[in-house]
XYZ file of C-alpha atoms in Angstrom:
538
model
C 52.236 33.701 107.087
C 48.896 32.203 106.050
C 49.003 33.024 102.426
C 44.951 31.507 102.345
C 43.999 34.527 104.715
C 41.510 36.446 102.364
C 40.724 32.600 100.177
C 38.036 33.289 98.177
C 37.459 36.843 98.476
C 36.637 39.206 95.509
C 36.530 42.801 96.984
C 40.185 44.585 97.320
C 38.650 46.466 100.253
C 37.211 43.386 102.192
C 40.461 40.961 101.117
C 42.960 43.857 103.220
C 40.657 44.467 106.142
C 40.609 40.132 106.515
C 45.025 39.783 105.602
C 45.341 42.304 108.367
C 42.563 40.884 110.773
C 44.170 37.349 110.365
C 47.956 39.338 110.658
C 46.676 40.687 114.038
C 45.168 37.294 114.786
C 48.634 35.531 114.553
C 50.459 38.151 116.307
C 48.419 38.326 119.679
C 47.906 34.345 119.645
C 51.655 33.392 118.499
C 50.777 30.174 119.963
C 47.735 29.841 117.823
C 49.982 30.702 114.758
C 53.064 28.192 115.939
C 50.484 25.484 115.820
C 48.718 26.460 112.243
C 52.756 25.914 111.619
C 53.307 30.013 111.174
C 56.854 29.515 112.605
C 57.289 33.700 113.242
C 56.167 33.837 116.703
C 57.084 30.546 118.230
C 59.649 32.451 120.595
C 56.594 34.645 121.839
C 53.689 34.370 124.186
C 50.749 36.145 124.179
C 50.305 39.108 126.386
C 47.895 39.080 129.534
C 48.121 42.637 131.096
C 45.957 44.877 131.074
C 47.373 46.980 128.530
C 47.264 44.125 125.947
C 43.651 43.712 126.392
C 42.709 47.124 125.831
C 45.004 47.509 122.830
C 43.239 44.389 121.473
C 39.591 46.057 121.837
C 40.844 48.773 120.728
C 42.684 47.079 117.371
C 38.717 44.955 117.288
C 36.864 48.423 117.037
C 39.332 49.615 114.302
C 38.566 46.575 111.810
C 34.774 46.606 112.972
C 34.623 50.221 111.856
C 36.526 49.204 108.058
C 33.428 46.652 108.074
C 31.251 48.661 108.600
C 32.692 51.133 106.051
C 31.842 48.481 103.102
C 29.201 48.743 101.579
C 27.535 45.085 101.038
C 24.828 46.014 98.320
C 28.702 46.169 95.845
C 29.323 42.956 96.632
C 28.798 39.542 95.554
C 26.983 36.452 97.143
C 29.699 34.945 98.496
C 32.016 38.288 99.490
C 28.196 39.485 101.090
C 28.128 36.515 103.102
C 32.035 36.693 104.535
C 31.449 40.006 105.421
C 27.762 39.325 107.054
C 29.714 36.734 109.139
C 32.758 38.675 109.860
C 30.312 42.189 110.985
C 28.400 39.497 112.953
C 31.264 37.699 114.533
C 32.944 41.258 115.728
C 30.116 42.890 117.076
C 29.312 39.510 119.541
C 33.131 40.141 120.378
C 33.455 43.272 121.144
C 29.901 43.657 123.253
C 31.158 40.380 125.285
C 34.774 42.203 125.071
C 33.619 45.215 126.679
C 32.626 43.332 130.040
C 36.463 42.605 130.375
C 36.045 39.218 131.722
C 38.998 38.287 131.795
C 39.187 40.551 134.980
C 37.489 38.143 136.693
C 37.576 34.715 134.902
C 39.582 31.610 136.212
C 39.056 27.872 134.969
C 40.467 25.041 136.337
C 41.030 23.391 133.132
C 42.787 26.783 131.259
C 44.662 28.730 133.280
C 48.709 29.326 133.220
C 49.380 26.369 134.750
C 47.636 23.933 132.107
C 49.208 26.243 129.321
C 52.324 25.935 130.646
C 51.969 22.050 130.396
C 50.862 22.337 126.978
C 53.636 24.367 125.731
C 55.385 21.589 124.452
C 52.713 20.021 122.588
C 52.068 23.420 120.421
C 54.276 22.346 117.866
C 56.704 19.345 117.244
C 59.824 19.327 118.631
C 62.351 17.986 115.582
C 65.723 19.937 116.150
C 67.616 22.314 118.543
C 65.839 25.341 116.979
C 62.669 23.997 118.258
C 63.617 23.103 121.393
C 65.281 26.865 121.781
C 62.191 28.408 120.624
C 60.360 26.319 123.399
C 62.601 27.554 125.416
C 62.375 30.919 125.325
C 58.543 31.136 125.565
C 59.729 29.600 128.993
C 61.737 32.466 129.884
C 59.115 34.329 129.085
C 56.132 33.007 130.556
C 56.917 34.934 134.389
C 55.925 37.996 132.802
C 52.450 35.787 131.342
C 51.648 34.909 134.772
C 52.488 38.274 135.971
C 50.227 40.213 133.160
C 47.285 37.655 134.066
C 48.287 38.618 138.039
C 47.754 42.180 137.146
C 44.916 41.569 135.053
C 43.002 39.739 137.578
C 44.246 42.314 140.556
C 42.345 45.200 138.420
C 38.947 42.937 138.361
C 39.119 42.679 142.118
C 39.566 45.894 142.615
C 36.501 47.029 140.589
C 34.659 44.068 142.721
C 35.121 41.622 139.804
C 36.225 38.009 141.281
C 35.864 34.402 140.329
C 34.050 32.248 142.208
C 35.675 30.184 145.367
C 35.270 26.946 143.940
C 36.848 27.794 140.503
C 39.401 29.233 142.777
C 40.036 26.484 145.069
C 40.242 24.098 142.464
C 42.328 25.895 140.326
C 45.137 26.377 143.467
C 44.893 22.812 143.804
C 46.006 22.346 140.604
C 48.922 24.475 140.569
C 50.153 23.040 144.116
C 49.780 19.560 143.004
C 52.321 20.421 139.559
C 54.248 22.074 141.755
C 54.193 19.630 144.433
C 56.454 17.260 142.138
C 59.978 17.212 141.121
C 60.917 19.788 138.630
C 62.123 16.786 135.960
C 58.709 15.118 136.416
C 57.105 18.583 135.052
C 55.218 17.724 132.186
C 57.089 20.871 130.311
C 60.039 18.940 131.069
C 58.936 15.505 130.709
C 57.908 16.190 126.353
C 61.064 17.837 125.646
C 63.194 15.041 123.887
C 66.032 13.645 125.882
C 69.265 15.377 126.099
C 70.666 19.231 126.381
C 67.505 20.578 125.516
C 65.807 18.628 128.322
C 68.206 19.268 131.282
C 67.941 22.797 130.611
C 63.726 22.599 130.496
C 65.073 20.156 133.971
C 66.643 24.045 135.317
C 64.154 26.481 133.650
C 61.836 24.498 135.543
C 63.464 25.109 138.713
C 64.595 28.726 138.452
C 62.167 30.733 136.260
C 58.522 28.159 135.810
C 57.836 27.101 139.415
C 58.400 30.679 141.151
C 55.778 31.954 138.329
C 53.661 29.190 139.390
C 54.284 29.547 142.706
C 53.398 33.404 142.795
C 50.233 32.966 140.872
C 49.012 30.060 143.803
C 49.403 32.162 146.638
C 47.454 35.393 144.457
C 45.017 33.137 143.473
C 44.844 31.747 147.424
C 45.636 35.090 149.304
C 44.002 37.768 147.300
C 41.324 36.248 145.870
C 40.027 33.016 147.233
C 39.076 35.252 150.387
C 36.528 37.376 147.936
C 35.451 34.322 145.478
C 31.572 34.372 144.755
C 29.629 31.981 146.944
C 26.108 30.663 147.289
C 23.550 32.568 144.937
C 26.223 35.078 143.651
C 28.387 33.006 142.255
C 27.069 33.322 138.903
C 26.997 36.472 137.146
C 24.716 37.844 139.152
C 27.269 38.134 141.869
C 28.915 40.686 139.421
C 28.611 44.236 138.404
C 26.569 44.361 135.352
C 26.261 40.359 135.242
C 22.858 40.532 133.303
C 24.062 42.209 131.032
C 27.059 40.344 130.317
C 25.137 37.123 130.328
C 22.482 38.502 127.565
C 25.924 39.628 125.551
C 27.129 35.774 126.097
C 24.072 34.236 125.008
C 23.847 36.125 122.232
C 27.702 35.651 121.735
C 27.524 31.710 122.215
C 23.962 30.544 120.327
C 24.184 33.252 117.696
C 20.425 33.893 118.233
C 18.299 36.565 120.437
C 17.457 34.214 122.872
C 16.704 35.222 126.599
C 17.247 33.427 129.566
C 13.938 32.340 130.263
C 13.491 31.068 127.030
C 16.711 28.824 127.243
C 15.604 27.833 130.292
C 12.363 26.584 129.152
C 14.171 24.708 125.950
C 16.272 22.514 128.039
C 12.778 21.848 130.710
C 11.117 20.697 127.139
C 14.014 18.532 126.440
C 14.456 16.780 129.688
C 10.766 15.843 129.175
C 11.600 14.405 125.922
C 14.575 12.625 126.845
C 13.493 10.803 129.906
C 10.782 9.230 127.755
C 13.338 7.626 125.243
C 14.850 6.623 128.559
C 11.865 4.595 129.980
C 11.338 2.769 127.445
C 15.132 1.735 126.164
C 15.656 1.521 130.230
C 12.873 -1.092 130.170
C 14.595 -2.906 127.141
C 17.849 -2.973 128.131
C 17.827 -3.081 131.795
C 14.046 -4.462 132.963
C 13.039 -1.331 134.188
C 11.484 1.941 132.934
C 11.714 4.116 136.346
C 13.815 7.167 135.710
C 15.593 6.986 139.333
C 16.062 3.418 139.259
C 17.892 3.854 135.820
C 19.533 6.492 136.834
C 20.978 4.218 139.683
C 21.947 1.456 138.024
C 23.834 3.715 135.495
C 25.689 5.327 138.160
C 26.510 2.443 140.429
C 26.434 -0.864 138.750
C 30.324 -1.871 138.904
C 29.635 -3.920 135.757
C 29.271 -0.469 133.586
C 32.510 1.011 134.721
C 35.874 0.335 133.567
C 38.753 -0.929 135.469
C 42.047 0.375 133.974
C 43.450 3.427 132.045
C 44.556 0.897 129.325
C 40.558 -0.343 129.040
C 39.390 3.884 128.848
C 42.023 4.013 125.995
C 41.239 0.845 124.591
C 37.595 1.336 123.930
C 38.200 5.676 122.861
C 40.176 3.573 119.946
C 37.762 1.113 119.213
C 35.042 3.569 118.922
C 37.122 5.643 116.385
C 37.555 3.120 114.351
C 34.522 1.813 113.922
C 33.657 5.402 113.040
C 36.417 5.997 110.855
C 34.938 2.692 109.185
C 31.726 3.879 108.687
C 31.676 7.381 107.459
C 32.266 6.884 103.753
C 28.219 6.149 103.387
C 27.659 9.056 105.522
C 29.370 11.657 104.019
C 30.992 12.533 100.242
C 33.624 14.716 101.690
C 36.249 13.779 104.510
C 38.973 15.658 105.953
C 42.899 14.655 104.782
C 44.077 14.903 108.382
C 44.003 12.120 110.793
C 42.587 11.633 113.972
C 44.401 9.896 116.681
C 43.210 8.991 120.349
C 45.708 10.541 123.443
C 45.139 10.943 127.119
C 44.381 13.916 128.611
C 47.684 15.002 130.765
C 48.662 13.633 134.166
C 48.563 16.698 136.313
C 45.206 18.167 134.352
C 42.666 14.931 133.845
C 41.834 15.775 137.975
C 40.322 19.118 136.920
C 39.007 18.716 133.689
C 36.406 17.268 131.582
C 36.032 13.566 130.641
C 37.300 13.914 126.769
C 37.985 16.965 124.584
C 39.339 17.087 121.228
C 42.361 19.344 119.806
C 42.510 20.230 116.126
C 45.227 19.793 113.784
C 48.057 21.755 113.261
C 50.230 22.088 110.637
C 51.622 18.515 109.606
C 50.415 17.797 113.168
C 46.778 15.147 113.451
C 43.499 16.174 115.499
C 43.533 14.532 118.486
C 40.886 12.689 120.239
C 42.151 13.107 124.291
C 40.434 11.111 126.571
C 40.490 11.455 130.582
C 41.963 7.956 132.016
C 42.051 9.383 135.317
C 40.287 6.923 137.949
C 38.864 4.640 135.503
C 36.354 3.187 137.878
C 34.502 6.078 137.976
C 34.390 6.380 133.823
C 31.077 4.718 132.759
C 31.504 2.327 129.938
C 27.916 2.981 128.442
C 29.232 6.702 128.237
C 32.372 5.807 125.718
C 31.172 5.735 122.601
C 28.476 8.654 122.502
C 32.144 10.461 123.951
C 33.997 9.290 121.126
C 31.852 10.103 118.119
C 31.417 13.427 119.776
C 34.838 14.617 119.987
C 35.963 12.331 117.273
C 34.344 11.250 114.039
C 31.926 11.753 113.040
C 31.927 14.941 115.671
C 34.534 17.568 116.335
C 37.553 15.725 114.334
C 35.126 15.349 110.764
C 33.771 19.164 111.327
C 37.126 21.327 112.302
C 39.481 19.374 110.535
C 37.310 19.593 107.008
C 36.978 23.508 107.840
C 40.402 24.050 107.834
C 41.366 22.155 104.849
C 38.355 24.166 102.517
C 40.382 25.480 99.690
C 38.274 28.877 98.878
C 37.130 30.396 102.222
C 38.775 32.623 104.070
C 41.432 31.591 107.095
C 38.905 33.065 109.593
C 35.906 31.178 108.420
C 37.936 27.887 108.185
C 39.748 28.367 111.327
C 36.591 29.928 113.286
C 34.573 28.513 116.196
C 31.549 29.723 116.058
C 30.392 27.964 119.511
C 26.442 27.128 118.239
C 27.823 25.425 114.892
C 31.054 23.488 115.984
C 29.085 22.172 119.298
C 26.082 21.883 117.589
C 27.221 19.201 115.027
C 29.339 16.871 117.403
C 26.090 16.532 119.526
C 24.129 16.132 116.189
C 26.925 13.606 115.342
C 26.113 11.445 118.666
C 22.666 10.783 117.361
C 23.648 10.207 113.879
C 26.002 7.737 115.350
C 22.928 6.042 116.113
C 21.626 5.883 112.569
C 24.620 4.869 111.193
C 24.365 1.604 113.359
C 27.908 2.905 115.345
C 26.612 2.204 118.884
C 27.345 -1.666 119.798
C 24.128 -2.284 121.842
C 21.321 -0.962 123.734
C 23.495 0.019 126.926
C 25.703 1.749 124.548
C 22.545 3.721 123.499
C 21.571 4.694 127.139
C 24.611 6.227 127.098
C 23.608 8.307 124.182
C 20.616 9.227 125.885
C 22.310 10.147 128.872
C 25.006 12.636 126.920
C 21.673 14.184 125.268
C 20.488 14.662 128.916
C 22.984 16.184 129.925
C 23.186 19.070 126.995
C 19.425 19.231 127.890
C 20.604 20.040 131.814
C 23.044 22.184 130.479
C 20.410 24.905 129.249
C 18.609 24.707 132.649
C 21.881 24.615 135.339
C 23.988 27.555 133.350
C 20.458 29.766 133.189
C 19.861 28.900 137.118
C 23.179 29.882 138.183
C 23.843 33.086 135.660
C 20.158 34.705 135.353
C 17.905 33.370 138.313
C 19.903 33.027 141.039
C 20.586 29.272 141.825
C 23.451 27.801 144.019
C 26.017 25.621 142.715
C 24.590 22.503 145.226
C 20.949 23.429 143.719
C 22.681 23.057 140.090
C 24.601 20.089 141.514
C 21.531 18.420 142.598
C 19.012 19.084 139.541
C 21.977 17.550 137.088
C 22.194 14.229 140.081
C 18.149 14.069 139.845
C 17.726 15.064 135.500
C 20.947 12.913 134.468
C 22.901 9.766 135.076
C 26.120 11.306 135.078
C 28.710 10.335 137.789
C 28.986 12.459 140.301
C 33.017 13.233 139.386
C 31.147 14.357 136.001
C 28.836 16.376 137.428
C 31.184 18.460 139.879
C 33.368 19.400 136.848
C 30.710 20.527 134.805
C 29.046 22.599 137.166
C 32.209 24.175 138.171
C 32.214 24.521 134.309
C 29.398 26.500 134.061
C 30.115 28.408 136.590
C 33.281 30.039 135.667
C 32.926 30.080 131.636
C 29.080 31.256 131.355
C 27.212 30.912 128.131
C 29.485 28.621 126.492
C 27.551 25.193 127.459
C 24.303 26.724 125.944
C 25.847 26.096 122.568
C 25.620 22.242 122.197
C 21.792 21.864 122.740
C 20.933 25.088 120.832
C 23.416 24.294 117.894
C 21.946 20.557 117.879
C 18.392 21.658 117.629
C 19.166 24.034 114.804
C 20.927 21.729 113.172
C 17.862 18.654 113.156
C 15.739 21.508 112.134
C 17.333 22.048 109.162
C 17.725 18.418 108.319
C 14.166 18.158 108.843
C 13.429 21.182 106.596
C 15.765 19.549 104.190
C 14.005 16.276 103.508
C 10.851 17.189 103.341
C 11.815 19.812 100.584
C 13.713 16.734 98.617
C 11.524 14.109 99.421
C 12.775 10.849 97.784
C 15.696 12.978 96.259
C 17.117 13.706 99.859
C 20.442 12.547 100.145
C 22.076 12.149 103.509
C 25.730 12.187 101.918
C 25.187 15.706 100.160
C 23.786 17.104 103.303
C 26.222 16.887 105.223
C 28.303 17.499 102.647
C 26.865 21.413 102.235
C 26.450 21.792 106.395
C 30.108 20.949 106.692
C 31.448 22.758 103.168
């Protein structure tokens, strides 16, 4: 058990209500706890039925209502602001909670099948005990995919279903692991070689791949035929879908923002942006004409890499130039290290380009960056990836969180969407002033990551609150960005099946210069960049 849980807090009645939240916590994500190194549940799953979910809203509206019992006039600043945040954080949860999404949702890049494959990467695997333990979350992860089966089964009924693409994508997924040989499984390949492993080898074969196997042909035969097409695939194809998108805005930018506004935000931006583009387009590549840039970053073969080992190679160089630089940036740096991996075999097809997993335990954060076809990865695009989900982004930000010695395990293991996203875009452009990005190409790249946050706020309003298709959102991100087009695809079919969480990044970022802004013109002279960052990060 986390003896931190209640770090910091004062108030006998608050400190219980946040041990038991945090006990509750650990117990319905034992996954979550096995990689915080909590080594009670690492035999367990977590549950996916119905039944679980409603026993979990029902536990959330328990420890809402002892919040809501304290009084926060008794308490002081800092026990007042831990309970602000925790009232806050519940109430977003349990109005988003109450829309039972996960009735409906399904993402290609987190669903059974890329859980299953990360199984073995939850926590280290250093003698026969762990390898047991591993084992039996194997034997139990039929009844997993049969709880998420049922789960799913009760959204359709009630008209609730993903949309096709997610769907589609996320079958071919699942065929394609189960289209290779059960010892070339990556829950086989990362168990260490010997007993352990041939056993994974015949878990594999007799419990994992008829899970897998059954939740394909649901996903294919039951719901694929109902999956949300055209101008209802975003939540307006759903039973109360405005609502739940006004709950998910609220949930993911922390702010009473509609829609519209949003909308209008990212419009504002694009404006912005494509003028820093014309004129470092005209610099570094003899032209200031948005399409023509826009072209050359997409298709000059020059600007793309060739290999996996040259994706890799530059991820690392990136991080530690980064790694190099941060001491002038910031007073206070995180214990943990940061290393670079590649996102998995069988999942870089249907994921993002990069994302970043935090330490665990003794385990490092982890920088994992997609290798898959590398001449579609855009070299001006790697570092503004890597200081992102690296340092001075994600890895500087979560990692510091969860080593703070005096707040409680809920604030320091949190993710408040707006403030985690927030900073790693702020980070990209502070990369900038901290003379990170190696030339002027690098910094179109920058440009075009800023874009693309700035598309973000108009392509996940079009498709959840007015109505657009996913080839309209498809084509305004081809004509407002210079993604690739394997970039683009992803992210729409991002947007589409995990609404309100790309909204974040933009709004978070904007906050965040505000307050920088705000900052130095109180301090004048006295501002200092180190001490900033310092108290945004503390």
């Amino acid at each position: 058990m986390d003896h931190r849980a209640a770090s910091g807090v004062a108030d006998p009645a608050l400190r219980r209500l946040i041990e038991d939240h945090w006990e509750e916590t650990l117990r319905r994500s034992p996954t979550f706890a096995s990689r915080l190194g909590d080594r009670r549940y690492d035999r367990e799953l977590p549950g996916t039925a119905p039944a679980d979910h409603e026993a979990a809203r029902a536990k959330s509206r328990d420890f809402l209502d002892r919040a809501r019992a304290i009084a926060l006039d008794g308490l002081g600043g800092e026990d007042r602001l831990t309970l602000g945040l925790y009232r806050e954080e519940m109430e977003s949860h349990l109005t988003v909670s109450e829309f039972r999404i996960e009735e409906w949702q399904v993402i290609a890049r987190s669903n059974p099948a890329t859980f299953l494959g990360w199984l073995p990467e939850v926590r280290p695997l250093s003698s026969p005990a762990d390898a047991e333990a591993l084992l039996a979350r194997y034997r139990a992860f039929p009844a997993f995919v049969d709880g998420t089966i049922e789960t799913l089964r009760r959204g359709a009924t009630g008209g609730r279903v993903a949309g096709a693409e997610a769907l589609r994508r996320t079958v071919a997924l699942v065929r394609s692991m189960l289209g290779r040989a059960d010892g070339e499984q990556p829950a086989v390949d990362l168990v260490p070689v010997g007993a352990a492993r041939e056993e994974a080898r015949a878990v594999f074969g007799d419990v994992l791949r008829p899970a897998l196997a059954r939740y394909a042909d649901f996903l294919e035969g039951e719901l694929l035929p109902h999956g949300r097409t055209g101008d209802r695939e975003g939540l307006g194809g759903l039973p109360e879908g405005e609502a739940c998108y006004a709950a998910l805005i609220r949930a993911n930018t922390t702010l009473p923002l509609t829609a519209a506004e949003i909308h209008a935000t990212g419009r504002t931006e694009l404006d912005r942006i494509h003028s820093e583009f014309r004129s470092l387009g005209a610099k570094a590549l003899g032209t200031g004409e948005i399409p023509e840039i826009f072209r050359r970053l997409r298709e000059d073969p020059a600007l793309r890499f060739s290999t996996a080992g040259e994706v890799e190679a530059k991820a690392r160089s990136a991080l530690a130039a980064a790694q190099a630089a941060v001491p002038s940036w910031f007073g206070r740096l995180p214990r943990a290290p940061c290393i670079v991996k590649r996102v998995p075999e069988h999942e870089a097809p249907f994921t993002t380009v990069a994302y970043y997993r935090p330490p665990g335990g003794a385990e490092p954060g982890e920088y994992r960056v997609n290798v898959h076809e590398p001449s579609t990865r855009p070299r001006h695009e790697a570092e503004a990836l890597a200081f992102h989900e690296a340092v001075p982004g994600h890895h500087l930000q979560v990692a510091l969180a969860r080593e703070l010695p005096d707040l409680p395990a809920f604030r320091r293991h949190g993710g408040i969407t707006a403030y985690v996203e927030g900073w790693a875009l702020y980070a990209e452009r502070l990369a900038d002033e901290m003379g990170l990005y190696s030339g002027d190409t690098d910094r179109l790249g920058m440009l075009a990551f800023d874009g693309w946050r700035a598309a973000r706020l108009v392509v996940d309003t079009g498709l959840h609150a007015f109505g657009w298709t996913r080839e309209r959102a498809i084509a305004f991100m081809r004509e407002n960005t210079p993604l690739a087009e394997n970039n683009i695809d992803n992210e729409v079919d991002r947007y589409v099946s995990w609404p309100g969480q790309a909204l974040s990044y933009k709004i978070g970022q904007l906050t965040m210069w505000r307050l920088r802004r705000e900052a130095e013109a109180a301090h004048g002279a006295a501002f200092d960049i180190r001490a900033f960052h310092d108290l945004v990060l503390g």
